[in-house]
């Protein structure tokens, strides 16, 4: 379980200025819960993810995972970035095994696990291909396998489908839900897309910028398993409307911003 | 194409009856060079030796230097001006001074070769080391990769295509550097041969040496390309994204 209590993060630039990336954020994420962070650019959602990953330290406030304070990167966390960032010199299997290499863990069944994960994401037959031979969507699937190889309890995803085209994006969303169902994890998912957030999550954390803080937490009451058809349902529309209104203010006609996806 | 060019050259030398010391005919270059063929091999080997010593020295120095250069802001602020300074020294002017300081040996030639070749290599490797996506570095850090692991497992492999584009420039410049060194001080080598041949107006031999030099340059360059293709095929194929 993740507990965030009064968390603030201030970045100091070299010229002496400072930016409040997060201000007094409190949040709890339960085991195997799927939570999305949504908000316009500069609302601190990526910073939130980096804090959770232990990649940056908090300025104030507390951050605990399973009862221990997060002060450095933890081994039970997997991260997926917007770009796949696969190693161009390694084949797909070695890319998936990369975290284990870095952690100097050489379990005898590691290769078999990597292949099982690749099969899970539909990359069977591509085990010894190189990243450049794969499409963007396939590369991102491999990146998800890489994040799962050490079987982490928590998966942090920073706009993982942001660089993909709209159709691939929908397919990947459903794939992610399937993987999550077969392989339950706590997922914290950062996105710009309101529909994506609602489709995937148990709860959507709406954040607002300058300073980054939580504006509202929206529970998504839609039953699982979810399908793309549910986007037309009344509850779905209700959720997206609430989030959109929170992000753009009461005037709903003004949804010309980039986050109107 | 080359054959046509040589034919035109041959024909025009005869047609305009150009003096040999101005522009010798290809056939004359061939026969005159053949006449000194037994010494040509020695000269070529001497130049090749200087090129290789200088080239290897530039690799040995450039890699750690680039790592150091990219390791911290402080290091780069200290080292960069020095590097640029070494590059602004005209090597032709430096060579005779080096000969006085170090004696008329192989060493000044190798140093000149090294000085000409290493700079583009350092820059290429440094750019490569810095071109690693920030996300990939964060990924490494999220698995508690040490600085050494980050360097060996992420940064250096990532820099390989850049290293090779630097090596291609460096090997070509090594040949230039070796000849510059030989111009100033040598008793052997193709550069020396050009100087001594022209001193006696034996232009055909000088041309022969010149052609051998360019062949040497092309062959060495291709060797670098082949090494990359064999040992780092992924790098050779990603070349479109890297300026060679």
Short mmCIF file of N, CA, C and O in Angstrom, two decimals, chain B residues 64-150:
data_model
loop_
_atom_site.label_atom_id
_atom_site.label_comp_id
_atom_site.label_asym_id
_atom_site.label_seq_id
_atom_site.Cartn_x
_atom_site.Cartn_y
_atom_site.Cartn_z
N UNK B 64 38.75 7.47 -21.99
CA UNK B 64 38.67 7.94 -20.60
C UNK B 64 38.46 9.45 -20.51
O UNK B 64 37.74 9.92 -19.63
N UNK B 65 39.07 10.18 -21.44
CA UNK B 65 38.95 11.64 -21.40
C UNK B 65 37.49 12.05 -21.61
O UNK B 65 36.98 12.94 -20.92
N UNK B 66 36.82 11.38 -22.55
CA UNK B 66 35.42 11.71 -22.81
C UNK B 66 34.56 11.35 -21.60
O UNK B 66 33.63 12.08 -21.24
N UNK B 67 34.87 10.22 -20.97
CA UNK B 67 34.14 9.82 -19.76
C UNK B 67 34.31 10.89 -18.68
O UNK B 67 33.34 11.33 -18.05
N UNK B 68 35.54 11.32 -18.50
CA UNK B 68 35.84 12.35 -17.51
C UNK B 68 35.13 13.66 -17.85
O UNK B 68 34.53 14.31 -17.00
N UNK B 69 35.18 13.99 -19.13
CA UNK B 69 34.61 15.24 -19.61
C UNK B 69 33.11 15.30 -19.34
O UNK B 69 32.57 16.37 -19.05
N UNK B 70 32.44 14.16 -19.45
CA UNK B 70 31.00 14.13 -19.29
C UNK B 70 30.58 13.80 -17.86
O UNK B 70 29.41 13.80 -17.55
N UNK B 71 31.58 13.53 -17.00
CA UNK B 71 31.22 13.08 -15.65
C UNK B 71 30.69 14.22 -14.80
O UNK B 71 29.82 14.02 -13.98
N UNK B 72 31.22 15.41 -14.97
CA UNK B 72 30.71 16.51 -14.15
C UNK B 72 30.90 17.84 -14.86
O UNK B 72 31.74 17.98 -15.75
N UNK B 73 30.10 18.79 -14.46
CA UNK B 73 30.18 20.15 -14.99
C UNK B 73 31.55 20.74 -14.74
O UNK B 73 32.13 21.41 -15.59
N UNK B 74 32.09 20.46 -13.54
CA UNK B 74 33.37 21.01 -13.16
C UNK B 74 34.48 20.47 -14.07
O UNK B 74 35.30 21.22 -14.58
N UNK B 75 34.43 19.14 -14.30
CA UNK B 75 35.45 18.52 -15.15
C UNK B 75 35.41 19.10 -16.56
O UNK B 75 36.45 19.42 -17.14
N UNK B 76 34.20 19.25 -17.10
CA UNK B 76 34.12 19.74 -18.48
C UNK B 76 34.56 21.20 -18.55
O UNK B 76 35.22 21.61 -19.51
N UNK B 77 34.25 21.99 -17.50
CA UNK B 77 34.67 23.40 -17.51
C UNK B 77 36.19 23.52 -17.45
O UNK B 77 36.77 24.46 -17.97
N UNK B 78 36.84 22.54 -16.80
CA UNK B 78 38.30 22.57 -16.70
C UNK B 78 38.97 22.06 -17.96
O UNK B 78 39.95 22.62 -18.44
N UNK B 79 38.43 20.95 -18.49
CA UNK B 79 39.14 20.25 -19.56
C UNK B 79 38.87 20.85 -20.94
O UNK B 79 39.76 20.93 -21.77
N UNK B 80 37.63 21.30 -21.15
CA UNK B 80 37.27 21.78 -22.49
C UNK B 80 38.19 22.88 -23.02
O UNK B 80 38.69 22.78 -24.14
N UNK B 81 38.43 23.94 -22.21
CA UNK B 81 39.31 24.99 -22.74
C UNK B 81 40.69 24.45 -23.11
O UNK B 81 41.25 24.84 -24.14
N UNK B 82 41.21 23.52 -22.31
CA UNK B 82 42.50 22.92 -22.60
C UNK B 82 42.47 22.19 -23.94
O UNK B 82 43.39 22.30 -24.76
N UNK B 83 41.39 21.42 -24.14
CA UNK B 83 41.24 20.66 -25.39
C UNK B 83 41.23 21.60 -26.59
O UNK B 83 41.92 21.37 -27.58
N UNK B 84 40.42 22.64 -26.47
CA UNK B 84 40.31 23.58 -27.58
C UNK B 84 41.66 24.23 -27.84
O UNK B 84 42.06 24.44 -28.98
N UNK B 85 42.38 24.49 -26.75
CA UNK B 85 43.71 25.09 -26.87
C UNK B 85 44.63 24.18 -27.67
O UNK B 85 45.31 24.63 -28.60
N UNK B 86 44.65 22.88 -27.35
CA UNK B 86 45.52 21.97 -28.08
C UNK B 86 45.14 21.94 -29.56
O UNK B 86 45.98 21.70 -30.42
N UNK B 87 43.87 22.17 -29.84
CA UNK B 87 43.44 22.13 -31.23
C UNK B 87 43.79 23.38 -31.99
O UNK B 87 43.93 23.37 -33.21
N UNK B 88 43.94 24.49 -31.26
CA UNK B 88 44.23 25.74 -31.97
C UNK B 88 45.72 25.88 -32.29
O UNK B 88 46.11 26.76 -33.03
N UNK B 89 46.54 24.97 -31.72
CA UNK B 89 47.97 24.99 -32.08
C UNK B 89 48.12 24.40 -33.49
O UNK B 89 47.66 23.29 -33.73
N UNK B 90 48.76 25.11 -34.41
CA UNK B 90 49.00 24.51 -35.73
C UNK B 90 50.00 23.35 -35.58
O UNK B 90 51.11 23.56 -35.09
N UNK B 91 49.58 22.17 -36.00
CA UNK B 91 50.44 20.99 -35.78
C UNK B 91 51.72 21.06 -36.60
O UNK B 91 52.77 20.60 -36.16
N UNK B 92 51.62 21.68 -37.78
CA UNK B 92 52.82 21.79 -38.62
C UNK B 92 53.87 22.63 -37.90
O UNK B 92 55.07 22.38 -38.00
N UNK B 93 53.40 23.63 -37.17
CA UNK B 93 54.32 24.49 -36.45
C UNK B 93 54.87 23.80 -35.21
O UNK B 93 56.00 24.04 -34.78
N UNK B 94 54.05 22.93 -34.64
CA UNK B 94 54.44 22.26 -33.41
C UNK B 94 55.49 21.18 -33.67
O UNK B 94 56.39 20.94 -32.86
N UNK B 95 55.36 20.53 -34.83
CA UNK B 95 56.20 19.37 -35.13
C UNK B 95 57.70 19.64 -34.98
O UNK B 95 58.39 18.88 -34.28
N UNK B 96 58.25 20.70 -35.58
CA UNK B 96 59.71 20.91 -35.43
C UNK B 96 60.11 21.15 -33.98
O UNK B 96 61.18 20.70 -33.55
N UNK B 97 59.24 21.83 -33.22
CA UNK B 97 59.54 22.06 -31.80
C UNK B 97 59.61 20.73 -31.06
O UNK B 97 60.51 20.49 -30.24
N UNK B 98 58.67 19.85 -31.38
CA UNK B 98 58.66 18.53 -30.74
C UNK B 98 59.93 17.76 -31.07
O UNK B 98 60.48 17.04 -30.23
N UNK B 99 60.38 17.91 -32.31
CA UNK B 99 61.60 17.20 -32.73
C UNK B 99 62.79 17.67 -31.89
O UNK B 99 63.59 16.86 -31.40
N UNK B 100 62.87 18.98 -31.68
CA UNK B 100 63.96 19.51 -30.87
C UNK B 100 63.85 18.98 -29.44
O UNK B 100 64.83 18.57 -28.83
N UNK B 101 62.62 18.97 -28.92
CA UNK B 101 62.44 18.56 -27.53
C UNK B 101 62.65 17.06 -27.33
O UNK B 101 63.24 16.64 -26.34
N UNK B 102 62.16 16.26 -28.26
CA UNK B 102 62.12 14.82 -28.03
C UNK B 102 63.14 14.05 -28.86
O UNK B 102 63.27 12.84 -28.73
N UNK B 103 63.84 14.76 -29.74
CA UNK B 103 64.81 14.07 -30.57
C UNK B 103 64.20 13.60 -31.87
O UNK B 103 62.98 13.48 -32.01
N UNK B 104 65.04 13.31 -32.84
CA UNK B 104 64.56 12.91 -34.16
C UNK B 104 64.20 11.43 -34.16
O UNK B 104 64.86 10.61 -34.77
N UNK B 105 63.13 11.11 -33.43
CA UNK B 105 62.71 9.71 -33.35
C UNK B 105 61.28 9.57 -33.86
O UNK B 105 60.70 10.50 -34.39
N UNK B 106 60.74 8.41 -33.64
CA UNK B 106 59.35 8.12 -34.00
C UNK B 106 58.39 8.95 -33.15
O UNK B 106 57.31 9.35 -33.59
N UNK B 107 58.79 9.23 -31.92
CA UNK B 107 57.88 9.82 -30.93
C UNK B 107 57.22 11.13 -31.38
O UNK B 107 56.00 11.26 -31.29
N UNK B 108 58.00 12.13 -31.88
CA UNK B 108 57.33 13.36 -32.30
C UNK B 108 56.29 13.13 -33.39
O UNK B 108 55.22 13.76 -33.37
N UNK B 109 56.55 12.21 -34.30
CA UNK B 109 55.59 11.91 -35.37
C UNK B 109 54.30 11.33 -34.79
O UNK B 109 53.20 11.70 -35.18
N UNK B 110 54.48 10.41 -33.84
CA UNK B 110 53.30 9.79 -33.23
C UNK B 110 52.49 10.84 -32.48
O UNK B 110 51.26 10.86 -32.53
N UNK B 111 53.21 11.73 -31.78
CA UNK B 111 52.50 12.76 -31.01
C UNK B 111 51.71 13.69 -31.93
O UNK B 111 50.56 14.03 -31.67
N UNK B 112 52.33 14.09 -33.04
CA UNK B 112 51.62 14.94 -33.99
C UNK B 112 50.39 14.21 -34.53
O UNK B 112 49.28 14.75 -34.59
N UNK B 113 50.57 12.94 -34.92
CA UNK B 113 49.44 12.14 -35.40
C UNK B 113 48.33 12.09 -34.37
O UNK B 113 47.15 12.33 -34.68
N UNK B 114 48.73 11.82 -33.13
CA UNK B 114 47.76 11.75 -32.04
C UNK B 114 47.02 13.07 -31.88
O UNK B 114 45.79 13.12 -31.79
N UNK B 115 47.78 14.18 -31.90
CA UNK B 115 47.16 15.50 -31.68
C UNK B 115 46.17 15.85 -32.78
O UNK B 115 45.15 16.49 -32.54
N UNK B 116 46.46 15.41 -34.00
CA UNK B 116 45.55 15.70 -35.10
C UNK B 116 44.29 14.84 -34.98
O UNK B 116 43.19 15.30 -35.24
N UNK B 117 44.47 13.58 -34.52
CA UNK B 117 43.37 12.62 -34.61
C UNK B 117 42.45 12.60 -33.39
O UNK B 117 41.26 12.30 -33.52
N UNK B 118 42.97 12.92 -32.21
CA UNK B 118 42.19 12.57 -31.01
C UNK B 118 41.00 13.50 -30.75
O UNK B 118 39.98 13.07 -30.21
N UNK B 119 41.10 14.77 -31.19
CA UNK B 119 40.08 15.74 -30.82
C UNK B 119 38.67 15.36 -31.30
O UNK B 119 37.73 15.29 -30.50
N UNK B 120 38.51 15.09 -32.62
CA UNK B 120 37.16 14.71 -33.06
C UNK B 120 36.65 13.46 -32.36
O UNK B 120 35.44 13.31 -32.13
N UNK B 121 37.58 12.57 -31.99
CA UNK B 121 37.17 11.35 -31.31
C UNK B 121 36.63 11.66 -29.91
O UNK B 121 35.57 11.16 -29.51
N UNK B 122 37.35 12.50 -29.18
CA UNK B 122 36.87 12.89 -27.84
C UNK B 122 35.48 13.51 -27.93
O UNK B 122 34.58 13.14 -27.17
N UNK B 123 35.33 14.42 -28.88
CA UNK B 123 34.04 15.11 -29.01
C UNK B 123 32.94 14.10 -29.35
O UNK B 123 31.87 14.11 -28.75
N UNK B 124 33.23 13.20 -30.30
CA UNK B 124 32.21 12.22 -30.71
C UNK B 124 31.81 11.33 -29.54
O UNK B 124 30.63 11.10 -29.31
N UNK B 125 32.80 10.85 -28.79
CA UNK B 125 32.49 9.96 -27.66
C UNK B 125 31.71 10.73 -26.59
O UNK B 125 30.72 10.23 -26.04
N UNK B 126 32.12 11.97 -26.33
CA UNK B 126 31.43 12.77 -25.31
C UNK B 126 29.97 13.01 -25.71
O UNK B 126 29.06 12.84 -24.90
N UNK B 127 29.76 13.36 -26.98
CA UNK B 127 28.39 13.56 -27.46
C UNK B 127 27.59 12.27 -27.30
O UNK B 127 26.45 12.27 -26.85
N UNK B 128 28.23 11.14 -27.64
CA UNK B 128 27.56 9.85 -27.51
C UNK B 128 27.16 9.55 -26.08
O UNK B 128 26.04 9.13 -25.80
N UNK B 129 28.09 9.80 -25.15
CA UNK B 129 27.82 9.50 -23.74
C UNK B 129 26.67 10.37 -23.22
O UNK B 129 25.92 9.95 -22.34
N UNK B 130 26.55 11.58 -23.78
CA UNK B 130 25.50 12.49 -23.31
C UNK B 130 24.18 12.29 -24.04
O UNK B 130 23.17 12.86 -23.66
N UNK B 131 24.21 11.47 -25.10
CA UNK B 131 23.00 11.33 -25.90
C UNK B 131 22.04 10.28 -25.34
O UNK B 131 20.97 10.06 -25.87
N UNK B 132 22.46 9.62 -24.26
CA UNK B 132 21.59 8.60 -23.65
C UNK B 132 20.30 9.26 -23.18
O UNK B 132 20.35 10.28 -22.50
N UNK B 133 19.13 8.70 -23.54
CA UNK B 133 17.88 9.29 -23.08
C UNK B 133 17.83 9.35 -21.55
O UNK B 133 18.23 8.40 -20.88
N UNK B 134 17.33 10.47 -21.03
CA UNK B 134 17.26 10.64 -19.58
C UNK B 134 16.45 9.52 -18.92
O UNK B 134 16.79 9.05 -17.84
N UNK B 135 15.40 9.06 -19.63
CA UNK B 135 14.57 7.99 -19.08
C UNK B 135 15.38 6.71 -18.83
O UNK B 135 15.18 6.02 -17.83
N UNK B 136 16.29 6.43 -19.76
CA UNK B 136 17.08 5.21 -19.64
C UNK B 136 18.00 5.30 -18.42
O UNK B 136 18.18 4.32 -17.69
N UNK B 137 18.57 6.47 -18.22
CA UNK B 137 19.41 6.67 -17.04
C UNK B 137 18.58 6.52 -15.77
O UNK B 137 19.00 5.89 -14.80
N UNK B 138 17.37 7.08 -15.79
CA UNK B 138 16.48 6.95 -14.63
C UNK B 138 16.12 5.50 -14.39
O UNK B 138 16.06 5.04 -13.25
N UNK B 139 15.89 4.78 -15.49
CA UNK B 139 15.57 3.36 -15.36
C UNK B 139 16.71 2.65 -14.64
O UNK B 139 16.49 1.87 -13.71
N UNK B 140 17.93 2.95 -15.05
CA UNK B 140 19.09 2.36 -14.40
C UNK B 140 19.12 2.71 -12.92
O UNK B 140 19.31 1.86 -12.07
N UNK B 141 18.87 3.98 -12.64
CA UNK B 141 18.91 4.41 -11.24
C UNK B 141 17.81 3.76 -10.43
O UNK B 141 17.97 3.47 -9.24
N UNK B 142 16.65 3.52 -11.09
CA UNK B 142 15.55 2.91 -10.34
C UNK B 142 15.88 1.47 -9.96
O UNK B 142 15.25 0.90 -9.08
N UNK B 143 16.86 0.88 -10.63
CA UNK B 143 17.31 -0.46 -10.22
C UNK B 143 18.64 -0.37 -9.50
O UNK B 143 19.41 -1.33 -9.45
N UNK B 144 18.90 0.80 -8.95
CA UNK B 144 20.08 1.04 -8.14
C UNK B 144 21.37 0.69 -8.86
O UNK B 144 22.29 0.11 -8.27
N UNK B 145 21.43 1.01 -10.15
CA UNK B 145 22.68 0.78 -10.88
C UNK B 145 23.75 1.72 -10.33
O UNK B 145 23.48 2.89 -10.07
N UNK B 146 24.95 1.18 -10.13
CA UNK B 146 26.05 2.03 -9.66
C UNK B 146 26.51 2.91 -10.82
O UNK B 146 26.15 2.68 -11.97
N UNK B 147 27.33 3.93 -10.51
CA UNK B 147 27.85 4.81 -11.56
C UNK B 147 28.61 4.00 -12.60
O UNK B 147 28.54 4.26 -13.79
N UNK B 148 29.34 2.98 -12.11
CA UNK B 148 30.13 2.14 -13.01
C UNK B 148 29.21 1.33 -13.92
O UNK B 148 29.45 1.24 -15.13
N UNK B 149 28.16 0.76 -13.32
CA UNK B 149 27.20 0.00 -14.12
C UNK B 149 26.52 0.90 -15.15
O UNK B 149 26.32 0.50 -16.30
N UNK B 150 26.18 2.10 -14.71
CA UNK B 150 25.53 3.04 -15.60
C UNK B 150 26.43 3.32 -16.80
O UNK B 150 25.99 3.34 -17.95
#
